[in-house]
mmCIF file of C-alpha atoms in Angstrom:
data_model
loop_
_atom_site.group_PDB
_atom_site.id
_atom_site.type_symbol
_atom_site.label_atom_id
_atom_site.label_comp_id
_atom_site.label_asym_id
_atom_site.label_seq_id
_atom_site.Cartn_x
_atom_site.Cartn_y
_atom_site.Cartn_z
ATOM 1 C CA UNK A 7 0.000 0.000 0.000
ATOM 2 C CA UNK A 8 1.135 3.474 -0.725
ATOM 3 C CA UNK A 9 -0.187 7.011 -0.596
ATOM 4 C CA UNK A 10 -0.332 9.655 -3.601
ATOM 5 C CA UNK A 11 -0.584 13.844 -3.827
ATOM 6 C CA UNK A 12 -2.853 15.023 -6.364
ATOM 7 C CA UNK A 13 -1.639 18.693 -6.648
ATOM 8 C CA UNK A 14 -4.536 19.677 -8.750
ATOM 9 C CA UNK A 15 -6.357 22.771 -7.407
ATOM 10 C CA UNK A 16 -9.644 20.754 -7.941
ATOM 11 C CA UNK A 17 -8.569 17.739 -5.994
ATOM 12 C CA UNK A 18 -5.675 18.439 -3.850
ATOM 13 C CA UNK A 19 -6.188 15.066 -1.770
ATOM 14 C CA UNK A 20 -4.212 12.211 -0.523
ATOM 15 C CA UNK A 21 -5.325 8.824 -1.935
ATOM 16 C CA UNK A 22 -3.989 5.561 -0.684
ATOM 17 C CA UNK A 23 -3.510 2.965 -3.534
ATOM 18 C CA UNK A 24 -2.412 -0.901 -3.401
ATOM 19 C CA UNK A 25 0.149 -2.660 -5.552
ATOM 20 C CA UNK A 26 -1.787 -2.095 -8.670
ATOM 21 C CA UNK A 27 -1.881 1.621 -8.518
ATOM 22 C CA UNK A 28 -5.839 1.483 -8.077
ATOM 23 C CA UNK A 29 -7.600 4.130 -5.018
ATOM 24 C CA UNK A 30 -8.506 2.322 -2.289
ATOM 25 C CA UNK A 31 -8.942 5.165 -0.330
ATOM 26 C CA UNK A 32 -8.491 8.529 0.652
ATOM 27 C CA UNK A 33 -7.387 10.937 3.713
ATOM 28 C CA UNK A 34 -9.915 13.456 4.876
ATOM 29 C CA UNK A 35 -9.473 17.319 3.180
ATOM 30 C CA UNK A 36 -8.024 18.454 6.565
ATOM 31 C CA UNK A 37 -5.490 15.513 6.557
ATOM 32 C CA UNK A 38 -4.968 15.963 3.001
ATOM 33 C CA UNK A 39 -3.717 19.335 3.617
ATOM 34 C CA UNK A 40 -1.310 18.374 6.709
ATOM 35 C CA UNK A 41 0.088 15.654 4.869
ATOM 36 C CA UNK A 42 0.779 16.602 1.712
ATOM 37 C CA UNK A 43 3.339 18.830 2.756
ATOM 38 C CA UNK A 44 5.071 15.660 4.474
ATOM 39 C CA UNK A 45 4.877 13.110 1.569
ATOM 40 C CA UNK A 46 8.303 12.912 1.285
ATOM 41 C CA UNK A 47 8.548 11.927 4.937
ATOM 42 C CA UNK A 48 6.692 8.679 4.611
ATOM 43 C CA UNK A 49 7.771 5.652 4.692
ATOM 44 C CA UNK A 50 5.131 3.117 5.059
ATOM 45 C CA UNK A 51 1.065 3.700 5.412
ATOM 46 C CA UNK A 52 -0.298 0.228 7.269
ATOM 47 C CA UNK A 53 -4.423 -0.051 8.087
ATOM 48 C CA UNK A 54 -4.401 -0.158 11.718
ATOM 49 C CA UNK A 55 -8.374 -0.845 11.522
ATOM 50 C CA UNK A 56 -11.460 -0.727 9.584
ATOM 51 C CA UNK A 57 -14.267 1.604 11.847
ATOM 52 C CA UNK A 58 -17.988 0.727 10.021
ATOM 53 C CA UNK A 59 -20.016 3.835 10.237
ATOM 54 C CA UNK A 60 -23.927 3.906 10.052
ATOM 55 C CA UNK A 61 -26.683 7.092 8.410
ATOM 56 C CA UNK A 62 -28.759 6.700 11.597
ATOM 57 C CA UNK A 63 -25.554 7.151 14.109
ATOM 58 C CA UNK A 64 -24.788 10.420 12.368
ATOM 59 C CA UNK A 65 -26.113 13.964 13.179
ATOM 60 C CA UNK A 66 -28.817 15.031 10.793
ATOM 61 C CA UNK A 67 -26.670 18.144 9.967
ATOM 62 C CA UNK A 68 -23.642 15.995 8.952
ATOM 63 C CA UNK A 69 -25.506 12.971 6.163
ATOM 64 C CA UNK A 70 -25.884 13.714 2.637
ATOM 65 C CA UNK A 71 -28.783 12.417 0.535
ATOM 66 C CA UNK A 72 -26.306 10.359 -0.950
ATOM 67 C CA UNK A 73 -24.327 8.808 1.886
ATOM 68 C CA UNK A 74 -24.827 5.132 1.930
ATOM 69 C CA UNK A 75 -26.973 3.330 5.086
ATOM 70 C CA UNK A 76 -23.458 1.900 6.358
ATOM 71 C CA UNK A 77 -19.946 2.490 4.831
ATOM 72 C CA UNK A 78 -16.422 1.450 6.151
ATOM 73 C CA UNK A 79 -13.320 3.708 6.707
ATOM 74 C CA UNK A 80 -9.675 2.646 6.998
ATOM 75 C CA UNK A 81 -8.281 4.000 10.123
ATOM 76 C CA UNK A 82 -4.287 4.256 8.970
ATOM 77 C CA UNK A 83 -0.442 4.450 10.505
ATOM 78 C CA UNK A 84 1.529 6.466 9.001
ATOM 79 C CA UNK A 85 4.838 5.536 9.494
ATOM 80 C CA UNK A 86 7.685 7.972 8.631
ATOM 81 C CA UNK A 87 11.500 8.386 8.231
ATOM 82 C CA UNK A 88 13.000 9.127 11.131
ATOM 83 C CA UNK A 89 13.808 12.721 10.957
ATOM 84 C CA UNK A 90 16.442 13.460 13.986
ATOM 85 C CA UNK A 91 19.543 11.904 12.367
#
């Protein structure tokens, strides 16, 4: 597993992608925009665990139309190059 920058204005997101270069998933916009500034600093991205997430557990405020009744999210590790030495 590995994690991609898309620079474009539009997008500017994080994706994570397997072995075959296909998205498997993506970091919020607010990690997005910590991250990408760090790419270069990562060495490994791991899934620590998969959190399942239901419509009817969600504030009102917060669920689109479109949101699905239950949906899974990859909680991930970053790990990085050490940076002291």
């Amino acid at each position: 597993m590995d994690v991609i920058s898309e620079d474009d204005a539009a997008v500017n997101r994080v994706f994570v992608i397997n072995q075959n270069k296909q998205r498997i998933g993506a970091l919020s916009k607010a990690a997005s925009e910590k991250w990408i500034p760090r790419m270069e600093s990562i060495k490994e991205v791991r899934i620590h665990s998969i959190v399942n997430w239901r419509k009817d557990l969600i504030d009102e405020k917060y669920v689109k139309d479109s949101y699905p009744d239950t949906w899974e999210v990859p909680l991930l590790e970053l790990v990085t190059f050490d940076q002291t030495g």
